[in-house]
Amino acid sequence: MRQGYNGRAMRESTHSRPLVKIAPSILTADFGRITEQVQEAAAAGVEYLHLDVMDGHFVPVITFGPALVAAVRKAVDITLDIHLMIERPEEQIAAFREAGGDIINIHYEATHHLHRCVGEIRRLGAKAGVSLNPATPASAVDEVLGDIDQVMVMAVNPGWGGQSFIEASLGKVEQLRSEIDRRGLSVEIEVDGGVNLSTGPRCALAGADVLVAGSFVYNDKASVAENVKALRSALAVVKP
Ligand code: DX5
Ligand code: ZN
């Protein structure tokens, strides 16, 4: 055993199955050949594909809606993790589920009715996730932690790919890890934003289960396969 982030014990992985999941975000992918781009990620063995839906209100940018999700659904057979950066997500949950979303993440800050929303996501047969903006404390999900499958820590302010990782996110991941473990829950902790070879392993050590990586995976420096392989190697340590 050796010491990891904030003194957490850390050991080398002896499992062939990766313990930290990788979820490429297609935000910086080439949308002109999106089918190939998502198939490259699937072939590289990633666990989830992360689809960033932005409405121009909750965040300034507009990306895409259910039609693109449905196209990706046809192209690959892996878990689709839908990140709804939209206001009033309750009005769109069914459309994204219908389009093929397996996990539907809504923002704590985007609805007055978080409990009802996560219940609706599960009622439609999807896994329910709640995302927290950088200024939102971990305790915001206390009352719904038993009703969700995933909590997502935003390590950047949502809106764009390629931003720098906010260091305080690691403390939030640790707090959530200890609360989830204390209550014996199986809620996954996902970290989104600024994940790379340096921040990714630190997130894993802090207790993350899933890492979203956008510009690290989809860039013009190397192939999707090479980038996923590099991140996987850097994550070849596991949390205790
Ligand atoms: C930001 C999005 C992220 C983003 C991650 O609003 O939610 O999923 O695409 O991109 P990188 O990994 O480049 O920070
Ligand atoms: Zn995202």
XYZ file of N, CA and C and ligand atoms in Angstrom:
735
model
N 0.840 -1.209 0.000
C 0.000 0.000 0.000
C 0.874 1.257 0.000
N 0.466 2.229 -0.737
C 1.133 3.521 -0.626
C 0.059 4.577 -0.483
N 0.498 5.768 -0.149
C -0.484 6.819 0.130
C -0.869 7.570 -1.131
N -2.130 7.840 -1.267
C -2.597 8.591 -2.420
C -3.059 9.969 -2.016
N -3.971 10.509 -2.788
C -4.471 11.859 -2.542
C -5.026 11.977 -1.135
N -4.599 12.963 -0.395
C -5.046 13.216 0.981
C -4.848 12.005 1.885
N -3.801 11.253 1.613
C -3.451 10.167 2.506
C -4.258 8.901 2.346
N -5.135 8.837 1.340
C -5.893 7.588 1.151
C -4.939 6.491 0.695
N -5.133 5.294 1.228
C -4.291 4.184 0.813
C -4.602 3.854 -0.639
N -3.632 3.352 -1.343
C -3.787 3.110 -2.771
C -3.016 1.854 -3.120
N -3.563 1.031 -3.978
C -2.849 -0.181 -4.345
C -2.903 -0.374 -5.848
N -1.929 -1.143 -6.337
C -1.917 -1.411 -7.768
C -3.079 -2.338 -8.089
N -3.668 -2.162 -9.264
C -4.781 -3.020 -9.663
C -4.287 -4.417 -9.992
N -5.010 -5.413 -9.516
C -4.686 -6.781 -9.903
C -5.821 -7.349 -10.738
N -6.787 -6.504 -11.070
C -7.948 -6.964 -11.830
C -7.756 -6.660 -13.303
N -8.259 -7.540 -14.172
C -8.191 -7.225 -15.593
C -9.297 -6.235 -15.935
N -10.395 -6.283 -15.171
C -11.514 -5.369 -15.430
C -11.215 -4.020 -14.785
N -11.308 -2.966 -15.543
C -11.011 -1.658 -14.952
C -12.009 -1.295 -13.869
N -11.534 -0.738 -12.802
C -12.443 -0.388 -11.719
C -12.953 1.032 -11.842
N -12.269 1.852 -12.597
C -12.776 3.196 -12.842
C -13.237 3.251 -14.296
N -14.497 3.609 -14.490
C -15.056 3.630 -15.839
C -14.656 4.907 -16.574
N -14.511 4.778 -17.873
C -14.198 5.940 -18.708
C -15.402 6.255 -19.589
N -15.780 7.531 -19.583
C -16.948 7.986 -20.340
C -16.541 9.153 -21.244
N -16.124 8.871 -22.479
C -15.777 9.989 -23.363
C -16.989 10.878 -23.642
N -16.753 12.173 -23.591
C -17.786 13.140 -23.993
C -17.537 13.487 -25.452
N -18.608 13.483 -26.239
C -18.447 13.740 -27.681
C -18.411 15.232 -28.015
N -18.393 16.075 -26.989
C -18.497 17.522 -27.223
C -17.453 18.039 -28.215
N -16.236 17.508 -28.171
C -15.203 17.968 -29.106
C -14.949 16.962 -30.232
N -15.889 16.038 -30.411
C -15.758 15.079 -31.524
C -16.085 15.775 -32.840
N -15.797 15.094 -33.939
C -16.129 15.606 -35.272
C -17.564 15.168 -35.587
N -18.497 16.125 -35.527
C -19.908 15.772 -35.700
C -20.236 15.412 -37.151
N -19.346 15.736 -38.057
C -19.562 15.349 -39.453
C -19.397 13.856 -39.669
N -18.739 13.209 -38.739
C -18.586 11.744 -38.819
C -18.774 11.145 -37.418
N -19.919 11.522 -36.846
C -20.177 11.158 -35.451
C -20.318 9.643 -35.263
N -20.882 8.974 -36.276
C -21.032 7.515 -36.149
C -19.661 6.857 -35.951
N -18.721 7.206 -36.829
C -17.367 6.640 -36.686
C -16.743 7.045 -35.358
N -16.926 8.289 -34.981
C -16.290 8.782 -33.757
C -16.769 8.035 -32.517
N -18.053 7.749 -32.445
C -18.536 7.015 -31.255
C -18.168 5.535 -31.359
N -18.097 5.031 -32.587
C -17.689 3.629 -32.739
C -16.220 3.448 -32.368
N -15.416 4.463 -32.622
C -14.000 4.395 -32.206
C -13.902 4.286 -30.686
N -14.723 5.049 -29.980
C -14.694 4.992 -28.508
C -15.172 3.625 -28.027
N -16.249 3.132 -28.629
C -16.769 1.819 -28.222
C -15.716 0.738 -28.465
N -15.039 0.811 -29.610
C -14.014 -0.191 -29.934
C -12.832 -0.099 -28.981
N -12.611 1.072 -28.422
C -11.504 1.252 -27.468
C -11.871 0.703 -26.089
N -13.107 0.231 -25.930
C -13.504 -0.442 -24.689
C -13.994 0.462 -23.579
N -14.436 1.673 -23.928
C -14.950 2.539 -22.864
C -16.278 1.994 -22.339
N -16.593 2.333 -21.115
C -17.804 1.786 -20.492
C -19.049 2.581 -20.856
N -18.932 3.915 -20.875
C -20.071 4.779 -21.198
C -19.669 5.753 -22.298
N -20.677 6.281 -22.968
C -20.477 7.462 -23.816
C -21.263 8.580 -23.151
N -20.654 9.741 -23.039
C -21.258 10.856 -22.322
C -21.735 11.890 -23.340
N -23.031 12.182 -23.328
C -23.607 13.076 -24.327
C -24.086 14.363 -23.643
N -23.452 15.476 -23.997
C -23.701 16.763 -23.345
C -24.791 17.551 -24.064
N -25.926 17.638 -23.426
C -27.069 18.357 -24.001
C -27.153 19.740 -23.359
N -27.030 20.784 -24.181
C -27.057 22.167 -23.670
C -28.142 22.951 -24.392
N -28.837 23.805 -23.639
C -30.047 24.436 -24.181
C -29.919 25.932 -24.471
N -28.736 26.525 -24.241
C -28.604 27.967 -24.470
C -29.221 28.819 -23.365
N -29.718 28.187 -22.314
C -30.303 28.917 -21.185
C -29.601 28.543 -19.879
N -29.641 27.262 -19.539
C -28.941 26.819 -18.332
C -27.443 27.078 -18.489
N -26.963 26.864 -19.699
C -25.594 27.238 -20.098
C -25.718 28.026 -21.402
N -24.743 28.850 -21.734
C -24.906 29.718 -22.905
C -24.958 28.987 -24.249
N -24.395 27.815 -24.302
C -24.232 27.112 -25.573
C -25.432 26.204 -25.875
N -25.700 25.997 -27.157
C -26.680 24.993 -27.583
C -25.909 23.864 -28.266
N -26.201 22.629 -27.901
C -25.514 21.518 -28.579
C -26.499 20.726 -29.441
N -27.149 19.737 -28.852
C -28.015 18.859 -29.649
C -29.128 18.306 -28.771
N -30.084 17.674 -29.434
C -31.230 17.124 -28.716
C -31.375 15.630 -28.924
N -32.578 15.117 -28.734
C -32.799 13.673 -28.783
C -32.468 13.023 -30.136
N -32.561 13.775 -31.246
C -32.287 13.162 -32.555
C -30.846 12.666 -32.647
N -29.929 13.453 -32.108
C -28.518 13.035 -32.139
C -28.309 11.835 -31.203
N -28.976 11.872 -30.052
C -28.872 10.738 -29.117
C -29.374 9.468 -29.809
N -30.459 9.576 -30.546
C -31.007 8.401 -31.238
C -30.033 7.898 -32.304
N -29.341 8.813 -32.978
C -28.364 8.408 -34.003
C -27.189 7.675 -33.353
N -26.742 8.184 -32.207
C -25.641 7.528 -31.487
C -26.107 6.156 -30.984
N -27.351 6.111 -30.521
C -27.917 4.838 -30.024
C -27.867 3.753 -31.099
N -28.138 4.172 -32.342
C -28.108 3.200 -33.455
C -26.683 2.768 -33.773
N -25.731 3.644 -33.510
C -24.350 3.386 -33.921
C -23.574 2.501 -32.946
N -23.917 2.546 -31.679
C -23.154 1.796 -30.667
C -24.086 1.125 -29.660
N -23.531 0.104 -29.029
C -24.334 -0.688 -28.104
C -23.969 -0.422 -26.637
N -23.159 0.583 -26.382
C -22.729 0.797 -24.998
C -23.655 1.770 -24.261
N -23.462 1.850 -22.965
C -24.297 2.696 -22.106
C -24.189 4.168 -22.497
N -25.327 4.789 -22.720
C -25.350 6.218 -23.044
C -25.709 7.013 -21.800
N -24.788 7.882 -21.426
C -24.891 8.703 -20.219
C -25.261 10.120 -20.692
N -26.504 10.494 -20.472
C -26.999 11.776 -20.996
C -26.868 12.842 -19.915
N -26.127 13.896 -20.223
C -25.917 14.988 -19.268
C -26.767 16.168 -19.718
N -27.880 16.368 -19.036
C -28.820 17.424 -19.417
C -28.455 18.736 -18.732
N -27.814 19.607 -19.483
C -27.535 20.960 -18.970
C -28.633 21.857 -19.535
N -29.829 21.620 -19.036
C -31.006 22.333 -19.552
C -31.896 22.734 -18.394
N -32.618 23.819 -18.594
C -33.606 24.230 -17.602
C -34.855 23.373 -17.744
N -35.588 23.247 -16.662
C -36.797 22.430 -16.614
C -36.593 21.053 -17.249
N -35.600 20.289 -16.767
C -35.329 18.978 -17.370
C -36.555 18.062 -17.333
N -37.469 18.315 -16.373
C -38.656 17.445 -16.260
C -39.454 17.366 -17.563
N -39.331 18.429 -18.393
C -40.109 18.441 -19.638
C -39.461 17.623 -20.745
N -38.216 17.194 -20.540
C -37.471 16.536 -21.631
C -37.022 15.115 -21.310
N -37.233 14.705 -20.073
C -36.723 13.396 -19.659
C -37.244 12.275 -20.569
N -38.531 12.275 -20.828
C -39.122 11.181 -21.616
C -38.532 11.133 -23.024
N -38.297 12.297 -23.625
C -37.754 12.330 -24.992
C -36.346 11.739 -25.042
N -35.537 12.045 -24.025
C -34.168 11.518 -24.029
C -34.138 10.040 -23.664
N -35.065 9.606 -22.868
C -35.169 8.178 -22.572
C -35.599 7.422 -23.831
N -36.593 7.960 -24.500
C -37.103 7.375 -25.746
C -35.998 7.294 -26.807
N -35.141 8.291 -26.835
C -34.045 8.333 -27.817
C -32.951 7.311 -27.521
N -32.970 6.741 -26.313
C -31.991 5.701 -26.004
C -31.077 5.978 -24.838
N -31.358 6.996 -24.063
C -30.529 7.281 -22.891
C -30.652 6.186 -21.839
N -29.511 5.712 -21.340
C -29.515 4.677 -20.286
C -29.385 5.309 -18.899
N -28.556 6.344 -18.828
C -28.406 7.108 -17.588
C -28.818 8.533 -17.938
N -29.678 9.118 -17.144
C -30.065 10.504 -17.411
C -29.686 11.345 -16.205
N -28.757 12.259 -16.452
C -28.245 13.150 -15.414
C -28.884 14.518 -15.538
N -29.494 14.980 -14.461
C -30.050 16.334 -14.473
C -29.295 17.172 -13.437
N -29.347 18.481 -13.617
C -28.641 19.350 -12.682
C -29.507 19.691 -11.483
N -28.895 19.608 -10.303
C -29.536 20.043 -9.069
C -30.048 21.482 -9.216
N -29.273 22.317 -9.917
C -29.579 23.750 -10.010
C -30.683 24.055 -11.031
N -31.092 23.042 -11.810
C -31.964 23.307 -12.963
C -33.445 23.056 -12.713
N -33.767 22.498 -11.560
C -35.181 22.189 -11.308
C -35.560 22.471 -9.862
N -36.819 22.836 -9.653
C -37.335 22.982 -8.283
C -37.779 21.628 -7.747
N -37.826 20.626 -8.604
C -38.473 19.367 -8.236
C -37.550 18.169 -8.464
N -36.407 18.244 -7.802
C -35.386 17.213 -8.012
C -35.900 15.814 -7.691
N -36.575 15.681 -6.565
C -37.041 14.366 -6.136
C -38.013 13.775 -7.150
N -38.944 14.602 -7.627
C -39.911 14.117 -8.615
C -39.207 13.728 -9.924
N -38.223 14.542 -10.315
C -37.491 14.280 -11.567
C -36.733 12.958 -11.524
N -36.018 12.711 -10.422
C -35.240 11.463 -10.393
C -36.180 10.264 -10.327
N -37.318 10.444 -9.676
C -38.325 9.374 -9.643
C -38.856 9.086 -11.042
N -39.059 10.133 -11.806
C -39.565 9.986 -13.169
C -38.537 9.267 -14.062
N -37.277 9.621 -13.900
C -36.221 8.973 -14.701
C -36.229 7.469 -14.431
N -36.291 7.106 -13.159
C -36.293 5.679 -12.818
C -37.574 4.995 -13.280
N -38.697 5.692 -13.186
C -39.976 5.110 -13.605
C -39.928 4.757 -15.098
N -39.157 5.535 -15.852
C -39.023 5.279 -17.289
C -37.965 4.217 -17.585
N -37.365 3.676 -16.541
C -36.436 2.561 -16.721
C -34.986 2.964 -16.919
N -34.665 4.226 -16.723
C -33.267 4.663 -16.858
C -32.649 4.801 -15.468
N -31.331 4.913 -15.436
C -30.655 5.220 -14.180
C -30.671 6.729 -13.997
N -30.863 7.137 -12.754
C -31.007 8.568 -12.469
C -29.718 9.130 -11.878
N -29.274 10.252 -12.460
C -28.095 10.928 -11.938
C -28.403 12.380 -11.627
N -27.677 12.921 -10.641
C -27.803 14.342 -10.321
C -26.417 14.966 -10.431
N -26.333 16.067 -11.184
C -25.058 16.774 -11.376
C -24.996 18.003 -10.485
N -23.804 18.266 -9.983
C -23.592 19.416 -9.098
C -22.602 20.385 -9.724
N -23.030 21.629 -9.904
C -22.116 22.670 -10.379
C -21.016 22.901 -9.341
N -19.903 23.520 -9.755
C -18.798 23.721 -8.811
C -19.190 24.449 -7.517
N -20.135 25.369 -7.575
C -20.501 26.113 -6.359
C -21.538 25.398 -5.495
N -22.017 24.260 -5.948
C -23.054 23.528 -5.195
C -22.380 22.495 -4.282
N -22.716 22.510 -2.986
C -22.041 21.582 -2.070
C -22.517 20.134 -2.226
N -21.692 19.223 -1.783
C -22.034 17.792 -1.829
C -23.338 17.514 -1.079
N -23.567 18.276 -0.010
C -24.749 18.026 0.823
C -26.065 18.284 0.082
N -26.008 18.940 -1.078
C -27.231 19.218 -1.842
C -27.970 17.929 -2.218
N -27.235 16.837 -2.333
C -27.897 15.583 -2.736
C -28.258 14.670 -1.557
N -27.999 15.136 -0.345
C -28.261 14.300 0.836
C -29.633 13.629 0.814
N -30.660 14.425 0.531
C -32.029 13.910 0.643
C -32.455 13.005 -0.509
N -31.687 12.980 -1.593
C -32.058 12.098 -2.711
C -31.032 10.999 -2.954
N -30.001 10.958 -2.122
C -28.918 9.988 -2.351
C -29.438 8.545 -2.401
N -30.463 8.278 -1.633
C -31.036 6.926 -1.630
C -31.950 6.657 -2.819
N -32.197 7.669 -3.632
C -33.140 7.531 -4.752
C -32.470 7.665 -6.104
N -31.140 7.712 -6.118
C -30.444 7.924 -7.395
C -29.362 6.862 -7.606
N -28.865 6.799 -8.830
C -27.858 5.810 -9.196
C -26.485 6.438 -9.380
N -26.492 7.751 -9.560
C -25.236 8.423 -9.872
C -25.272 9.871 -9.367
N -24.123 10.337 -8.906
C -23.998 11.775 -8.629
C -22.785 12.249 -9.416
N -22.957 13.371 -10.106
C -21.881 13.852 -10.960
C -21.315 15.153 -10.415
N -20.027 15.128 -10.169
C -19.329 16.321 -9.689
C -18.768 17.052 -10.905
N -19.263 18.262 -11.134
C -18.710 19.074 -12.220
C -17.398 19.682 -11.745
N -16.325 19.347 -12.440
C -15.012 19.876 -12.082
C -14.658 21.086 -12.930
N -15.616 21.528 -13.738
C -15.536 22.801 -14.478
C -16.935 23.401 -14.426
N -17.034 24.672 -14.741
C -18.373 25.243 -14.904
C -18.909 24.763 -16.244
N -20.112 24.179 -16.252
C -20.591 23.554 -17.485
C -20.768 24.559 -18.612
N -20.581 24.084 -19.825
C -20.767 24.941 -20.991
C -19.792 24.668 -22.124
N -18.582 24.306 -21.790
C -17.561 24.108 -22.823
C -16.619 22.959 -22.451
N -16.074 22.341 -23.474
C -15.006 21.375 -23.256
C -13.685 22.130 -23.130
N -12.665 21.428 -22.697
C -11.320 21.984 -22.707
C -10.989 22.974 -21.607
N -11.801 23.057 -20.568
C -11.499 23.977 -19.462
C -10.605 23.289 -18.422
N -10.034 24.112 -17.530
C -9.139 23.558 -16.504
C -9.919 23.001 -15.323
N -9.417 21.932 -14.801
C -9.976 21.227 -13.654
C -9.955 22.118 -12.404
N -11.079 22.194 -11.708
C -11.161 22.975 -10.463
C -10.763 22.052 -9.297
N -9.667 22.396 -8.660
C -9.068 21.513 -7.643
C -10.018 21.156 -6.496
N -10.871 22.116 -6.115
C -11.771 21.875 -4.977
C -12.726 20.717 -5.240
N -12.850 20.321 -6.496
C -13.734 19.204 -6.832
C -13.304 17.916 -6.139
N -12.006 17.785 -5.906
C -11.512 16.549 -5.284
C -12.064 16.391 -3.873
N -12.138 17.498 -3.150
C -12.692 17.447 -1.791
C -14.162 17.055 -1.829
N -14.883 17.542 -2.851
C -16.306 17.194 -2.962
C -16.473 15.698 -3.262
N -15.602 15.188 -4.104
C -15.651 13.750 -4.405
C -15.398 12.944 -3.124
N -14.419 13.368 -2.352
C -14.128 12.653 -1.095
C -15.308 12.681 -0.142
N -15.954 13.837 -0.042
C -17.122 13.937 0.863
C -18.233 13.003 0.412
N -18.485 12.990 -0.881
C -19.546 12.111 -1.395
C -19.180 10.647 -1.191
N -17.905 10.322 -1.432
C -17.455 8.930 -1.246
C -17.708 8.485 0.186
N -17.368 9.327 1.144
C -17.517 8.887 2.525
C -18.993 8.819 2.913
N -19.824 9.716 2.412
C -21.250 9.670 2.733
C -21.926 8.448 2.091
N -21.580 8.170 0.848
C -22.158 7.016 0.144
C -21.739 5.717 0.850
N -20.477 5.630 1.214
C -19.988 4.432 1.901
C -20.605 4.309 3.294
N -20.704 5.425 4.009
C -21.278 5.406 5.360
C -22.710 4.888 5.331
N -23.454 5.270 4.300
C -24.850 4.840 4.202
C -25.009 3.516 3.452
N -23.910 2.952 3.002
C -23.953 1.651 2.319
C -24.698 1.698 0.998
N -24.611 2.808 0.288
C -25.325 2.963 -0.980
C -24.425 2.551 -2.150
N -25.049 2.299 -3.290
C -24.231 1.927 -4.452
C -24.290 3.005 -5.536
N -24.381 4.238 -5.105
C -24.431 5.377 -6.036
C -23.031 5.590 -6.641
N -22.983 5.683 -7.962
C -21.698 5.937 -8.622
C -21.357 7.422 -8.545
N -20.089 7.705 -8.351
C -19.617 9.094 -8.401
C -18.903 9.301 -9.740
N -19.420 10.249 -10.499
C -18.834 10.554 -11.804
C -18.211 11.952 -11.712
N -17.054 12.131 -12.325
C -16.430 13.454 -12.367
C -16.392 13.910 -13.816
N -16.814 15.146 -14.042
C -16.931 15.676 -15.404
C -16.229 17.023 -15.520
N -15.233 17.062 -16.418
C -14.563 18.320 -16.727
C -13.093 18.311 -16.353
N -12.258 18.626 -17.324
C -10.828 18.773 -17.054
C -10.091 17.494 -16.724
N -10.675 16.357 -17.095
C -10.011 15.081 -16.784
C -8.896 14.830 -17.801
N -7.722 14.532 -17.272
C -6.580 14.195 -18.136
C -5.677 13.219 -17.376
N -4.467 13.015 -17.868
C -3.589 12.015 -17.245
C -3.174 12.396 -15.830
N -3.215 13.673 -15.533
C -2.820 14.102 -14.197
C -4.016 14.152 -13.235
N -5.130 14.742 -13.692
C -6.287 14.870 -12.787
C -7.072 13.570 -12.657
N -7.103 12.758 -13.712
C -7.902 11.517 -13.692
C -7.540 10.599 -12.530
N -6.260 10.235 -12.388
C -5.896 9.356 -11.269
C -6.199 9.983 -9.907
N -6.094 11.300 -9.808
C -6.396 11.952 -8.523
C -7.890 11.868 -8.211
N -8.716 11.962 -9.242
C -10.164 11.778 -9.035
C -10.443 10.352 -8.563
N -9.765 9.394 -9.187
C -9.979 7.992 -8.812
C -9.585 7.774 -7.352
N -8.487 8.353 -6.959
C -8.036 8.204 -5.570
C -8.970 8.883 -4.588
N -9.596 9.947 -5.028
C -10.541 10.658 -4.150
C -11.849 9.882 -4.014
N -12.051 8.899 -4.904
C -13.244 8.054 -4.760
C -14.175 8.034 -5.950
N -13.755 8.564 -7.096
C -14.621 8.569 -8.281
C -14.737 7.164 -8.884
N -15.907 6.873 -9.427
C -16.148 5.599 -10.102
C -16.121 5.747 -11.623
N -16.478 6.920 -12.105
C -16.584 7.163 -13.550
C -15.923 8.504 -13.861
N -15.117 8.532 -14.910
C -14.490 9.779 -15.325
C -14.942 10.137 -16.731
N -15.489 11.334 -16.869
C -15.835 11.856 -18.188
C -14.575 12.504 -18.755
N -14.279 12.215 -19.999
C -13.126 12.875 -20.640
C -13.536 13.282 -22.043
N -13.546 14.578 -22.285
C -13.958 15.098 -23.589
C -12.759 15.408 -24.459
N -12.174 16.600 -24.252
C -11.075 17.020 -25.126
C -9.838 16.142 -24.961
N -9.731 15.412 -23.858
C -8.591 14.498 -23.738
C -8.726 13.331 -24.716
N -9.970 12.893 -24.973
C -10.191 11.736 -25.852
C -10.365 12.160 -27.309
N -11.162 13.212 -27.527
C -11.414 13.675 -28.895
C -10.584 14.924 -29.169
N -9.427 14.728 -29.760
C -8.571 15.865 -30.132
C -7.794 15.494 -31.386
N -7.039 16.447 -31.892
C -6.310 16.141 -33.132
C -4.859 15.750 -32.883
N -4.550 15.448 -31.597
C -3.167 15.062 -31.297
C -2.941 13.564 -31.455
N -3.968 12.785 -31.150
C -3.822 11.325 -31.234
C -5.203 10.728 -31.465
N -5.228 9.432 -31.764
C -6.509 8.782 -32.044
C -7.288 8.557 -30.751
N -8.575 8.316 -30.905
C -9.426 8.009 -29.750
C -8.864 6.787 -29.020
N -8.482 5.765 -29.779
C -7.957 4.537 -29.170
C -6.698 4.832 -28.358
N -5.802 5.625 -28.912
C -4.546 5.942 -28.195
C -4.833 6.738 -26.927
N -5.752 7.669 -27.027
C -6.055 8.509 -25.859
C -6.739 7.708 -24.748
N -7.654 6.837 -25.150
C -8.328 6.002 -24.133
C -7.304 5.079 -23.473
N -6.408 4.531 -24.282
C -5.394 3.627 -23.739
C -4.490 4.366 -22.741
N -4.122 5.582 -23.086
C -3.249 6.359 -22.193
C -3.956 6.660 -20.866
N -5.230 7.020 -20.946
C -5.968 7.315 -19.712
C -6.127 6.043 -18.878
N -6.431 4.941 -19.553
C -6.579 3.659 -18.855
C -5.284 3.301 -18.121
N -4.160 3.509 -18.757
C -2.875 3.186 -18.116
C -2.641 4.076 -16.902
N -2.974 5.345 -17.050
C -2.772 6.263 -15.920
C -3.677 5.900 -14.747
N -4.801 5.245 -15.064
C -5.761 4.872 -14.004
C -5.504 3.473 -13.455
N -4.363 2.917 -13.802
C -4.082 1.540 -13.386
C -3.738 1.464 -11.904
N -4.321 2.346 -11.161
C -4.305 2.257 -9.699
C -5.776 2.291 -9.320
N -6.102 1.716 -8.202
C -7.501 1.699 -7.801
C -7.660 2.288 -6.426
N -8.864 2.737 -6.182
C -9.137 3.230 -4.835
C -9.372 2.020 -3.935
N -9.066 2.147 -2.658
C -9.236 1.021 -1.759
C -10.716 0.671 -1.568
C -18.895 20.570 -19.863
C -19.365 19.183 -20.222
C -18.288 18.175 -20.157
C -17.186 18.456 -21.136
C -15.940 17.784 -20.711
O -19.983 21.421 -19.809
O -20.392 18.750 -19.341
O -18.799 16.864 -20.320
O -17.495 18.026 -22.421
O -14.934 18.212 -21.564
P -13.415 18.221 -21.092
O -13.069 16.813 -20.732
O -12.707 18.722 -22.292
O -13.338 19.136 -19.913
Zn -20.870 16.586 -19.350
